[in-house]
PDB file of C-alpha atoms in Angstrom:
ATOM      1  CA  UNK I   1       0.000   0.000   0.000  1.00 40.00           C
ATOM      2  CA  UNK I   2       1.245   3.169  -0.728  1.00 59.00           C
ATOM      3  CA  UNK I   3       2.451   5.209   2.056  1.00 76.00           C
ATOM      4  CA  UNK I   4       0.752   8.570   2.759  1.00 79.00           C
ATOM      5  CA  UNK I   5       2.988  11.328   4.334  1.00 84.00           C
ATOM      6  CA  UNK I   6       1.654  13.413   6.749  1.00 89.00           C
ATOM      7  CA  UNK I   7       2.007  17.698   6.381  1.00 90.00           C
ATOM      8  CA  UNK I   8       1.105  19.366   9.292  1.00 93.00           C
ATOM      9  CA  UNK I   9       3.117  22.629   8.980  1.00 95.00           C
ATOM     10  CA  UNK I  10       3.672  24.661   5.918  1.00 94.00           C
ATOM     11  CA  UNK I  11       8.060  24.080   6.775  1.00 94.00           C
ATOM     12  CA  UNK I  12       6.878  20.506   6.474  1.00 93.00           C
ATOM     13  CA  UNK I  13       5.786  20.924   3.067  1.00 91.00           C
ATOM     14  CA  UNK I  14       8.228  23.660   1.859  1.00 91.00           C
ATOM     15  CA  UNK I  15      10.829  20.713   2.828  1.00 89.00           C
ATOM     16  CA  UNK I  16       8.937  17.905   0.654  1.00 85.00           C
ATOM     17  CA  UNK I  17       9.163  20.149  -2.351  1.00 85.00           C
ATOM     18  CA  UNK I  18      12.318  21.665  -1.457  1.00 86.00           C
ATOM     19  CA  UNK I  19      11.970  25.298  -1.181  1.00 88.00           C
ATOM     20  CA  UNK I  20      13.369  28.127   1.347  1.00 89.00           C
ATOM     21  CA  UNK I  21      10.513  29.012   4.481  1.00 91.00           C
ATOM     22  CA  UNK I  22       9.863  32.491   4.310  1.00 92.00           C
ATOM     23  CA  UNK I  23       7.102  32.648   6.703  1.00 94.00           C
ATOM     24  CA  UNK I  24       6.171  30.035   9.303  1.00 93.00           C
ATOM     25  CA  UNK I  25       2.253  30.467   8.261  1.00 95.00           C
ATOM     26  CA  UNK I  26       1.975  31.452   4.488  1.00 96.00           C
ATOM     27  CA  UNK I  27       3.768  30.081   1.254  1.00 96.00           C
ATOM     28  CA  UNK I  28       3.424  30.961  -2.348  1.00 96.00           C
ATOM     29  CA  UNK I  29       5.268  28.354  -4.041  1.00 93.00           C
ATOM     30  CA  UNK I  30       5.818  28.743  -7.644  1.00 92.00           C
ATOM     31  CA  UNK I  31       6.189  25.129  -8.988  1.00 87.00           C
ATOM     32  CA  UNK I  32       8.760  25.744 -11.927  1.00 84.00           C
ATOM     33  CA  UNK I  33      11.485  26.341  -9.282  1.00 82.00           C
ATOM     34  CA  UNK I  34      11.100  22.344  -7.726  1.00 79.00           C
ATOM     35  CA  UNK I  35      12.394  19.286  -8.941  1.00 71.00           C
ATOM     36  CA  UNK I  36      10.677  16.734 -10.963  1.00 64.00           C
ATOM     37  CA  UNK I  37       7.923  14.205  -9.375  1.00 62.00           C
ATOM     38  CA  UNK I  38       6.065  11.020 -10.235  1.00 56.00           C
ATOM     39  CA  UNK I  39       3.784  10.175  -7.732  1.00 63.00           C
ATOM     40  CA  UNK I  40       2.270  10.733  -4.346  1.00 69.00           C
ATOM     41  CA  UNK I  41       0.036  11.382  -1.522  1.00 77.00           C
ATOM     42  CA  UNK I  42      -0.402  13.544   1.063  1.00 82.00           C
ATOM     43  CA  UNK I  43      -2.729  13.644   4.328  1.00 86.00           C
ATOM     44  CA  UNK I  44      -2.721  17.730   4.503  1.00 90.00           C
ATOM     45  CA  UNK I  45      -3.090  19.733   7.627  1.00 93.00           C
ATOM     46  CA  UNK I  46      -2.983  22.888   6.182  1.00 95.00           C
ATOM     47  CA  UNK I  47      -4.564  24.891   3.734  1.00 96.00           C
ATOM     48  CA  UNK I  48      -3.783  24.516   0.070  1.00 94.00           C
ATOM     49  CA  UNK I  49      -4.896  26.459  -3.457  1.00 95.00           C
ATOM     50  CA  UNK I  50      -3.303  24.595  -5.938  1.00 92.00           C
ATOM     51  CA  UNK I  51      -3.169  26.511 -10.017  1.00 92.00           C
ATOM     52  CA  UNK I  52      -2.066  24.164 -12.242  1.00 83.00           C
ATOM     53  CA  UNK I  53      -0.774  25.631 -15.766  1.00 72.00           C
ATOM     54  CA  UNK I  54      -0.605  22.742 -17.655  1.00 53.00           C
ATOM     55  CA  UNK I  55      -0.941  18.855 -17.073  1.00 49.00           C
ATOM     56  CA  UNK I  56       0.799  17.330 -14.334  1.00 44.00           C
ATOM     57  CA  UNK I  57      -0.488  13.215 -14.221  1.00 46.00           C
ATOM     58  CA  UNK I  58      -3.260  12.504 -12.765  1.00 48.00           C
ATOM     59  CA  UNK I  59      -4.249  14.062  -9.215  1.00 46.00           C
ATOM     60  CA  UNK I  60      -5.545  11.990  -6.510  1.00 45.00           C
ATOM     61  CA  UNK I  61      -8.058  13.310  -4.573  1.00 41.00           C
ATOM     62  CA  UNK I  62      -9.507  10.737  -1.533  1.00 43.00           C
ATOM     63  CA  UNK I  63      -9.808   8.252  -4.017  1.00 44.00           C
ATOM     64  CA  UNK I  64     -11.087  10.206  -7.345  1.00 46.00           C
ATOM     65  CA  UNK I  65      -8.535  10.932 -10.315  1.00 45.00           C
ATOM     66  CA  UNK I  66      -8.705  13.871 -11.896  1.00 41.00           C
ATOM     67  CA  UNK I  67      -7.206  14.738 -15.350  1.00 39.00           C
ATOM     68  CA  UNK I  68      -5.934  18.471 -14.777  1.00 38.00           C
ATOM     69  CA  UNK I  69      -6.467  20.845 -17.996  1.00 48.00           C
ATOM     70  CA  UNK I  70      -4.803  24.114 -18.330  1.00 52.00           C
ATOM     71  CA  UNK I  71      -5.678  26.640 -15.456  1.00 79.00           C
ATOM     72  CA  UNK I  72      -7.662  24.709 -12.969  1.00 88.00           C
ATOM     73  CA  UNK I  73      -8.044  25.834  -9.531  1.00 91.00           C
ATOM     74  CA  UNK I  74      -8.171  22.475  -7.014  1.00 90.00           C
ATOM     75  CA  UNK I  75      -8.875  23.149  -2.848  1.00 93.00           C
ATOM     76  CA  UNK I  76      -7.281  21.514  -0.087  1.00 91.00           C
ATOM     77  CA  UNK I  77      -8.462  21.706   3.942  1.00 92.00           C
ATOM     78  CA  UNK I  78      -7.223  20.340   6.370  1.00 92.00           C
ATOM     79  CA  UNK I  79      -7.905  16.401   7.061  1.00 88.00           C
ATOM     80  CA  UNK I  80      -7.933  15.823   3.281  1.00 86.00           C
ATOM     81  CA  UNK I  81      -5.887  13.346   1.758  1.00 80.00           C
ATOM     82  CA  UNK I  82      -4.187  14.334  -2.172  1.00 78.00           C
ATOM     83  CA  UNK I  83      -1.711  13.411  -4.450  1.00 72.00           C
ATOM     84  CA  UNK I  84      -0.273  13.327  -8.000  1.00 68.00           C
ATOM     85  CA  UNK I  85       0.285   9.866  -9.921  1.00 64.00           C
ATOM     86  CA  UNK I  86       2.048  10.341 -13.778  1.00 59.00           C
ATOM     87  CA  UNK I  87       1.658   6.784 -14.809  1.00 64.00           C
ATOM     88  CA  UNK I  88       5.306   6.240 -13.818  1.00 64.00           C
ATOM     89  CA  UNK I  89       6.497   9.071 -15.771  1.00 66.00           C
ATOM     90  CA  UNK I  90       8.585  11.164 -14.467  1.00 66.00           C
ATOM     91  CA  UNK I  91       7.589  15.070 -15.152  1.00 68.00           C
ATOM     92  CA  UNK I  92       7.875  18.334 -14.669  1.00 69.00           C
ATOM     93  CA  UNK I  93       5.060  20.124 -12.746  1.00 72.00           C
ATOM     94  CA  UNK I  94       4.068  23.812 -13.281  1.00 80.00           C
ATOM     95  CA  UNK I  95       1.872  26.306 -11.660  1.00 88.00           C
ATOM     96  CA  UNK I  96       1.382  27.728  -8.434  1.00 93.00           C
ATOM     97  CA  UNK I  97       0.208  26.595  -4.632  1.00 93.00           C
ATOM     98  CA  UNK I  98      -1.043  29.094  -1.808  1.00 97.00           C
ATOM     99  CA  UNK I  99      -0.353  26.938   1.288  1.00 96.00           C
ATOM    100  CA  UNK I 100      -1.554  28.461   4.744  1.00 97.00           C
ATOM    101  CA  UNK I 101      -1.535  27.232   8.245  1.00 96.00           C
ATOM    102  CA  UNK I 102      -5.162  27.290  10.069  1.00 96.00           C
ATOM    103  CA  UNK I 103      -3.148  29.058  13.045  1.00 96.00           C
ATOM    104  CA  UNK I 104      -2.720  32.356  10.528  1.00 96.00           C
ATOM    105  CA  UNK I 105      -6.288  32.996  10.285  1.00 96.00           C
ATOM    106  CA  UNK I 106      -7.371  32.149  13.541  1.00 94.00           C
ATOM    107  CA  UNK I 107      -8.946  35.110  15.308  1.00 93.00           C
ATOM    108  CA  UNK I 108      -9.357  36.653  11.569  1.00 95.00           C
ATOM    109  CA  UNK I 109     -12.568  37.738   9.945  1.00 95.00           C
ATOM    110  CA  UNK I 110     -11.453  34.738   7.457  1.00 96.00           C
ATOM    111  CA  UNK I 111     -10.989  32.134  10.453  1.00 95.00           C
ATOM    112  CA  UNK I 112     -14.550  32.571  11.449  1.00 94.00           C
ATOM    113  CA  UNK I 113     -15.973  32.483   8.006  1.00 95.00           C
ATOM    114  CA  UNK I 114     -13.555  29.281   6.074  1.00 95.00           C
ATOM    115  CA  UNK I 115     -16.745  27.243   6.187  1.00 92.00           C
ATOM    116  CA  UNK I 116     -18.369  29.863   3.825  1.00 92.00           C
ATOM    117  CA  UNK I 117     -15.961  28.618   1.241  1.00 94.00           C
ATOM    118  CA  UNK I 118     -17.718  25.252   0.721  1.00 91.00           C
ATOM    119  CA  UNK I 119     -15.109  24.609  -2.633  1.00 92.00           C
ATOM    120  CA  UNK I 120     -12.870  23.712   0.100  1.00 90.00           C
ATOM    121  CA  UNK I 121     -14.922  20.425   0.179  1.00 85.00           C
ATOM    122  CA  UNK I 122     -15.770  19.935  -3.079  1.00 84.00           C
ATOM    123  CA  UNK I 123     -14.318  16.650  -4.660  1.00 76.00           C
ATOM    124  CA  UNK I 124     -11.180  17.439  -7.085  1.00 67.00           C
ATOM    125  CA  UNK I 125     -13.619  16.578 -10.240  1.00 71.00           C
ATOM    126  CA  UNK I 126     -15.866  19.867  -9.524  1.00 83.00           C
ATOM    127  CA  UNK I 127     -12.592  21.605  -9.362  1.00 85.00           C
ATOM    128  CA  UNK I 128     -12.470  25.467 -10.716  1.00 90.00           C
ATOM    129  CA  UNK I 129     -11.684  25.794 -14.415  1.00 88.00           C
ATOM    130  CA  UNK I 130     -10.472  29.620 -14.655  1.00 88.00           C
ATOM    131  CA  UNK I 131     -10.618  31.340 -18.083  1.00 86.00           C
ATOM    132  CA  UNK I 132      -7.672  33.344 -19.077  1.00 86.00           C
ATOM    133  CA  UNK I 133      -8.830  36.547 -17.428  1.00 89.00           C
ATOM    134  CA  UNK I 134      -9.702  34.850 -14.749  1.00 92.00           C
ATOM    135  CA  UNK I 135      -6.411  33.235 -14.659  1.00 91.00           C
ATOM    136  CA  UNK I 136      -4.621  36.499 -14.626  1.00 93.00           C
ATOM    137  CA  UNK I 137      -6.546  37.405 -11.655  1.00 95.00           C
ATOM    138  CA  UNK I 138      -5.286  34.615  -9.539  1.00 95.00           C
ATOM    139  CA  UNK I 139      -2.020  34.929 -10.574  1.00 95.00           C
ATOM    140  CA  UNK I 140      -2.147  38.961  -9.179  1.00 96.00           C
ATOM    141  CA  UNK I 141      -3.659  38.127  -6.085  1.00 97.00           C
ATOM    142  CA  UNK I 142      -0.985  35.059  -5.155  1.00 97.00           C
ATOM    143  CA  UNK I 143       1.559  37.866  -6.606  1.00 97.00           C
ATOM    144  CA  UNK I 144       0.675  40.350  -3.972  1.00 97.00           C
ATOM    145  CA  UNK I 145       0.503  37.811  -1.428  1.00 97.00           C
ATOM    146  CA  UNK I 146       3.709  36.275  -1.817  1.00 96.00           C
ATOM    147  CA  UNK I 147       5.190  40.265  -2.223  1.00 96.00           C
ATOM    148  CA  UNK I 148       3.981  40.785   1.381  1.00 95.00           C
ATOM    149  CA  UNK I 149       5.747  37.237   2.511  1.00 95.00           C
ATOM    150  CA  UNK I 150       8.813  38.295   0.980  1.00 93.00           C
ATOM    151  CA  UNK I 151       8.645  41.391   3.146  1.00 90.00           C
ATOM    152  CA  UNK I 152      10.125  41.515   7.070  1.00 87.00           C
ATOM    153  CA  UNK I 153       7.196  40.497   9.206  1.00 86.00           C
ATOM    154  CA  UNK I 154       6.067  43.410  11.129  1.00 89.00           C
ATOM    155  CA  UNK I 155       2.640  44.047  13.232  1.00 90.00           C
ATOM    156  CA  UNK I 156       1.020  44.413   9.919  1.00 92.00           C
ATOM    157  CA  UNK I 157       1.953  41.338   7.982  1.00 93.00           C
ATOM    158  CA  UNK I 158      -0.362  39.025   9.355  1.00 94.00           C
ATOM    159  CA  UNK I 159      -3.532  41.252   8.140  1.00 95.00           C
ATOM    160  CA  UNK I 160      -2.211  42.227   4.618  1.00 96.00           C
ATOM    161  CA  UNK I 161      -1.671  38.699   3.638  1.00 97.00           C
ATOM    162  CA  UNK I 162      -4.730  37.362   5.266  1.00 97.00           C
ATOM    163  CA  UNK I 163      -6.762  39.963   3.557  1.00 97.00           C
ATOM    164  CA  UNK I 164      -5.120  39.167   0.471  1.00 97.00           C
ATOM    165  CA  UNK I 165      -6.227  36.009   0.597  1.00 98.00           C
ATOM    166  CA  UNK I 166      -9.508  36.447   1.687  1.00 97.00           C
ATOM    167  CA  UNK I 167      -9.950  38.678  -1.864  1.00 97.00           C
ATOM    168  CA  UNK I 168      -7.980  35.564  -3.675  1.00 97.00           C
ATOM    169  CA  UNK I 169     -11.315  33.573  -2.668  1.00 97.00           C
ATOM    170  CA  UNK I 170     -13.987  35.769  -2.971  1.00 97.00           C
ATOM    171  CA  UNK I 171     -12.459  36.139  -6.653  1.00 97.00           C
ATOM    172  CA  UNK I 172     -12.738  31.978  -6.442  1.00 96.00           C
ATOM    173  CA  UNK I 173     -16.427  32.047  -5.054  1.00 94.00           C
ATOM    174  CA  UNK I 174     -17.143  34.398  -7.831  1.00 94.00           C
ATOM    175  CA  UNK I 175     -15.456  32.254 -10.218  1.00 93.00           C
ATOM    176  CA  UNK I 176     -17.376  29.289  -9.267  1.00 92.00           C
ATOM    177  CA  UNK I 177     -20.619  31.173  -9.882  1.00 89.00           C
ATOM    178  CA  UNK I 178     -19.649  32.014 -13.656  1.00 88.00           C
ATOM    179  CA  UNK I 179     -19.122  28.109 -13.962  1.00 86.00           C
ATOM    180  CA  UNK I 180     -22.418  27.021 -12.467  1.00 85.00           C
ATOM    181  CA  UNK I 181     -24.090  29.578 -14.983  1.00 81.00           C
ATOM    182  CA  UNK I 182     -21.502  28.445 -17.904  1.00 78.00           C
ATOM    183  CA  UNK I 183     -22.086  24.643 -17.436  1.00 76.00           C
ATOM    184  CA  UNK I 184     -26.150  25.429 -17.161  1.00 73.00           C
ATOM    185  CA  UNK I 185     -26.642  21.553 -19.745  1.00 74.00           C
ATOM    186  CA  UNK I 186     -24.409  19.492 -17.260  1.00 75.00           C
ATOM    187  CA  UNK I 187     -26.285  21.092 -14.320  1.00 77.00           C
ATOM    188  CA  UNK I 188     -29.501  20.600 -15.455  1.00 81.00           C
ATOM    189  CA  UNK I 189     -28.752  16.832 -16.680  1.00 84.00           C
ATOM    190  CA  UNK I 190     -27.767  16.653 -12.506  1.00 88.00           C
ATOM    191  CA  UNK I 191     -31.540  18.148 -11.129  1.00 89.00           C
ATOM    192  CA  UNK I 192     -33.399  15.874 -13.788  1.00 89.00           C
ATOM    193  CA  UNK I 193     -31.100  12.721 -11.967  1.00 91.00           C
ATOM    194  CA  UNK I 194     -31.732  14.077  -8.680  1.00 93.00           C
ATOM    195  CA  UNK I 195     -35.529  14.497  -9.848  1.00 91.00           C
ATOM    196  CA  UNK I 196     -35.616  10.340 -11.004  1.00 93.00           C
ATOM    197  CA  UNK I 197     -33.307   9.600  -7.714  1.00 94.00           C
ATOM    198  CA  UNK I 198     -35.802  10.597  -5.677  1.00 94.00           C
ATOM    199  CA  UNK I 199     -39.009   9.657  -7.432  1.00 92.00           C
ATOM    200  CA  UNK I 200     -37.793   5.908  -7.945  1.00 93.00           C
ATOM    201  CA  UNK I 201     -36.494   5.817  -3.908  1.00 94.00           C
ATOM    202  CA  UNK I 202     -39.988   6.459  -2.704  1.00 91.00           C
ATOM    203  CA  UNK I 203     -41.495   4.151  -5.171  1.00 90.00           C
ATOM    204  CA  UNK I 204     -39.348   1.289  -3.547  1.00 92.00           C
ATOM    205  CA  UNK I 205     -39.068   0.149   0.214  1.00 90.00           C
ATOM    206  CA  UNK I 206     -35.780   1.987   0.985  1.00 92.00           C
ATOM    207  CA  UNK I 207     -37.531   4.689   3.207  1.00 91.00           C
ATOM    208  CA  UNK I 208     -38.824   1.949   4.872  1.00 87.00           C
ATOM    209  CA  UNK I 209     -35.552   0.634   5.451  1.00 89.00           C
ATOM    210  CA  UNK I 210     -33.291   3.288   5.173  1.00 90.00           C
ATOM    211  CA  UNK I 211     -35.819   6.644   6.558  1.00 92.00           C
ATOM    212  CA  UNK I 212     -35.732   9.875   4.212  1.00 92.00           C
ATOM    213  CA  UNK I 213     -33.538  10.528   1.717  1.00 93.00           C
ATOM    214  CA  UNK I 214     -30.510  12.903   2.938  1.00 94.00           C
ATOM    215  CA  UNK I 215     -28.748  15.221   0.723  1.00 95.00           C
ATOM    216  CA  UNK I 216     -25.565  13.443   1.825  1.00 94.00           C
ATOM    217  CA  UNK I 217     -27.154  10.174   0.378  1.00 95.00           C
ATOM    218  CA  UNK I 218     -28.282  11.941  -2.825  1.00 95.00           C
ATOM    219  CA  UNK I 219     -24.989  13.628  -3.280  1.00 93.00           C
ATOM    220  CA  UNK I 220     -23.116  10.412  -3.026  1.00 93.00           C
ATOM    221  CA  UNK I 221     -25.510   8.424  -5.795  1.00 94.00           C
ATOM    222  CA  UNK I 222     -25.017  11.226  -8.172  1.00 92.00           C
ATOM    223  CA  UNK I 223     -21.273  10.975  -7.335  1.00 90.00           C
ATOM    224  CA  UNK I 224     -20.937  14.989  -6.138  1.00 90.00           C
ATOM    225  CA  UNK I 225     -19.544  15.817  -2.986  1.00 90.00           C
ATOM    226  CA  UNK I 226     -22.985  17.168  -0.603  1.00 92.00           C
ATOM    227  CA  UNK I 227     -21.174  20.717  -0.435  1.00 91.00           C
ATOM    228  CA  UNK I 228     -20.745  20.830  -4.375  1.00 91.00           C
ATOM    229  CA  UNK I 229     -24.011  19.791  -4.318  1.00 92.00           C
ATOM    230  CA  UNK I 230     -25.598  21.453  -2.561  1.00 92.00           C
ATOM    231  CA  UNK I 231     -24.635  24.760  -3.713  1.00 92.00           C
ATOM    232  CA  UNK I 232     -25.456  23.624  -7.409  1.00 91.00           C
ATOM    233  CA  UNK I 233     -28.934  22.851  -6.312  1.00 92.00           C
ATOM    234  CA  UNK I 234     -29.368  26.115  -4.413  1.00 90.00           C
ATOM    235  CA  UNK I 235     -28.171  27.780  -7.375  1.00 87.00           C
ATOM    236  CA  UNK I 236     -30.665  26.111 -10.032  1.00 87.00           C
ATOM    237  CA  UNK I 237     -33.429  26.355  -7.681  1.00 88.00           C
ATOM    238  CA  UNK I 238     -33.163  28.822  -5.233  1.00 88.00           C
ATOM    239  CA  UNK I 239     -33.820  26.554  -2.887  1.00 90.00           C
ATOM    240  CA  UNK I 240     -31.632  24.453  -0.557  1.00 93.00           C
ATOM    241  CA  UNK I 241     -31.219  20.704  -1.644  1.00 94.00           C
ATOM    242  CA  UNK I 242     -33.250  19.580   1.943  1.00 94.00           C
ATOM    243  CA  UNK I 243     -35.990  22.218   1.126  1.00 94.00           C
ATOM    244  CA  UNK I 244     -36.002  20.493  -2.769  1.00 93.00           C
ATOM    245  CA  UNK I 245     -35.934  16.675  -1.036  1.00 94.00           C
ATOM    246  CA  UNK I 246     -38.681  17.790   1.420  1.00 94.00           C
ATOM    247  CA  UNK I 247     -41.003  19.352  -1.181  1.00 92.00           C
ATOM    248  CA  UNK I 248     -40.808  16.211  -3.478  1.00 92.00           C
ATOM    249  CA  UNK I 249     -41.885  14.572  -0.148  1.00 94.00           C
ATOM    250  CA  UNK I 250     -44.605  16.352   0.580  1.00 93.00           C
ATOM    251  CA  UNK I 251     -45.902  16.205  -3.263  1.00 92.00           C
ATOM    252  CA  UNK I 252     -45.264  11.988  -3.003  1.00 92.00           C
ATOM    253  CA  UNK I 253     -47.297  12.197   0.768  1.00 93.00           C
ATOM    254  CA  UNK I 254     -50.207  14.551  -0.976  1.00 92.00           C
ATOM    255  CA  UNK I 255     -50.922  11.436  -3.470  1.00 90.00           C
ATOM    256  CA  UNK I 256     -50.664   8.940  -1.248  1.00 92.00           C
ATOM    257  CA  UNK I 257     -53.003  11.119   1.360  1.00 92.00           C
ATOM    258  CA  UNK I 258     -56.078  10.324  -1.032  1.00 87.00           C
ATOM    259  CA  UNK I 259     -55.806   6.596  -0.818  1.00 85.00           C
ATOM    260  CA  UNK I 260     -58.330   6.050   2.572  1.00 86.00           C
ATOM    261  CA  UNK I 261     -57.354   2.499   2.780  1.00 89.00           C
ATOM    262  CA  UNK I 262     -53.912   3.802   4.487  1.00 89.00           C
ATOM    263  CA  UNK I 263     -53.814   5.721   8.025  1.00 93.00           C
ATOM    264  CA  UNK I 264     -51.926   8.331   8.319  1.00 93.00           C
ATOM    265  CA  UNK I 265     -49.503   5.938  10.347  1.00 93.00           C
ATOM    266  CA  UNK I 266     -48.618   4.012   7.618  1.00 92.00           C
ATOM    267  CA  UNK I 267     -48.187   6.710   5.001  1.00 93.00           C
ATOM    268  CA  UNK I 268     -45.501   8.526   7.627  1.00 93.00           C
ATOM    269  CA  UNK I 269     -43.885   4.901   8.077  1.00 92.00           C
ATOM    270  CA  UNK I 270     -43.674   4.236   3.929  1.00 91.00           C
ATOM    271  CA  UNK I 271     -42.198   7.414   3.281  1.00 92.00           C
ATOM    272  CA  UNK I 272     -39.230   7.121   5.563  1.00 91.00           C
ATOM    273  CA  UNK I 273     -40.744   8.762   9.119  1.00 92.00           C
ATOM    274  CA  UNK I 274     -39.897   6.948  12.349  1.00 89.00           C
ATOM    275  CA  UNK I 275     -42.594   8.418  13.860  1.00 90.00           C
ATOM    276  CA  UNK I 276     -45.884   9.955  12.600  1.00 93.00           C
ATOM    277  CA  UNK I 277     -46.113  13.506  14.717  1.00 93.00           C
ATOM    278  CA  UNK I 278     -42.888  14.660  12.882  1.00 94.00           C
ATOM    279  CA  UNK I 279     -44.186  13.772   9.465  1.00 93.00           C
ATOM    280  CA  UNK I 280     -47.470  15.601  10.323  1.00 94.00           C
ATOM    281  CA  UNK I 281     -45.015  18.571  11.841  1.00 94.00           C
ATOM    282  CA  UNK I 282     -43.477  18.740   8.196  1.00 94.00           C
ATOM    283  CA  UNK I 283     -46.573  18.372   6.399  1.00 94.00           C
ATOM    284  CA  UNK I 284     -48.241  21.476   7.970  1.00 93.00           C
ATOM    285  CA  UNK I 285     -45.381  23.271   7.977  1.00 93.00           C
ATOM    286  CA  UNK I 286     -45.242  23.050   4.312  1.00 92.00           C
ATOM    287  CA  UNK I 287     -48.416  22.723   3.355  1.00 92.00           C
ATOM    288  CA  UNK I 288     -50.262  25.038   6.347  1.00 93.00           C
ATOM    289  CA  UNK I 289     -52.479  21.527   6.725  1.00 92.00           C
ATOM    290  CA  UNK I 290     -51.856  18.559   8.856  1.00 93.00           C
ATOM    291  CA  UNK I 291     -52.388  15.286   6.684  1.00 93.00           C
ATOM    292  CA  UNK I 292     -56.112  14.823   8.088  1.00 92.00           C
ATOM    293  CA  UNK I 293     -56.864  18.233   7.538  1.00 92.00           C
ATOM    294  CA  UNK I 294     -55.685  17.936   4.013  1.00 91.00           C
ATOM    295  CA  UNK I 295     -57.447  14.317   3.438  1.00 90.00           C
ATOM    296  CA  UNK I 296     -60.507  16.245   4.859  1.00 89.00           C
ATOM    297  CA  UNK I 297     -60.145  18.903   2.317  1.00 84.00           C
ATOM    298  CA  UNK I 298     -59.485  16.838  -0.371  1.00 72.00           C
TER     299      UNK I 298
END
């Protein structure tokens, strides 16, 4: 099995790739300058933005491949596991990393709001493909961050660069918006297999066995990380992807309301509900009607 090496500080790193530490915290490493590689993986405990210029082997993500193309933006957090495999050829890599220790944004504006940057969990396949514009961007925001690393660190340092990187991913977040709009066919092919996913799972006995559908469940059949997905669902829709599970829900319990042979009871038990007063909760709540109120009406 192939051994996994741990990185845990950004020295740890800069020594892997064999470059100088400028700052304890905070690298901009510029890939042309290390040596050749073939293959890899890392378990990261640090922040990383990796641009890659041109194709590098395959990266490993977890366990997904993906085939780089020119500029594409890839996220690392911490607790992730990545790494580049070339087939056994030996090559060249080139492009850019932004590699940042949690401890630099703690106590930051950015500390408290990382999680808003759910890219950071998407899987390597939804990774950012930037546009040459957008490219150029990038490459001026890592440019002024790695200016103020070169500088001596003074009282100031620590908020220039981390506000320089907080632009760097509202740039990204932007970015990533553009491509949800730009890849509109792919997305929509996603809601219409999201639509059948959960039609045919409440046509057959898995909420019985299994309770409702979660979007961590849903994410993982359509083979999207639930963060990626999420956020493509909420931008098709405008609506979160549990708001879009729970209305299909409630349209499935509507038909199945105006079938009098079944109690309440049972409908609540087929469609995935351990126990009938939080289906009815839902069902009002969506529908301003409990279920016998609507059967009544109806």
């Amino acid at each position: 099995m192939e051994q996994v090496e741990r990185i845990d500080t950004v020295g740890q790193y800069h020594r892997l790739v064999g470059v100088n530490t400028l700052h304890p915290l905070v690298s901009v490493v510029n890939f042309n300058e290390i040596p050749t590689i073939q293959q890899f993986r890392r378990y990261m405990g640090v922040y990383a933005v990796f641009l890659k210029d041109i194709k590098c082997g395959d990266m490993m993500y977890g366990c997904q491949p993906y085939d780089y193309e020119d500029g594409t933006l890839v996220f690392v957090s911490p607790g992730q596991v990545y790494g580049i495999d070339s087939k056994g050829v030996v090559i060249k890599p080139s492009g850019y990393g932004l590699i940042f220790h949690p401890d630099l944004i703690t106590g930051t504006t950015l500390g408290k709001n990382i999680k808003d940057y759910t890219f950071f969990s998407y899987e390597v396949n939804e990774a950012l493909h930037l546009s040459k514009k957008e490219r150029k961007t990038i490459l001026d925001c890592l440019e002024k961050i790695a200016a103020e690393i070169a500088q001596n660190i003074d009282k100031h340092s620590k908020t220039l660069i981390v506000s320089n990187i907080e632009v760097l991913l509202n740039y990204c977040m932007r970015f990533y918006d553009r491509q949800f709009i730009t890849r509109n066919n792919v997305n929509k092919d996603i809601l219409m297999r999201f639509e059948e996913l959960l039609r045919n799972y409440f046509l057959s006995d898995k909420p019985f066995l299994l309770g409702l559908p979660s979007v961590s469940y849903c994410a993982e059949e359509l083979h999207l990380s639930p963060n990626y997905f999420g956020d493509l669902i909420k931008k098709e829709t405008g609506s979160t992807a549990l708001d879009y599970i729970q209305t299909k829900l409630i349209e499935e319990a509507k038909e199945r309301i105006f079938d009098h042979s079944k109690s309440i009871n049972n409908i609540a038990n087929e469609l995935g509900f351990k126990y009938q007063q939080h289906f009815t909760r839902l069902f009002k709540q969506k529908t301003g009607y409990t279920p016998n109120e609507y059967r009544s009406l109806n």
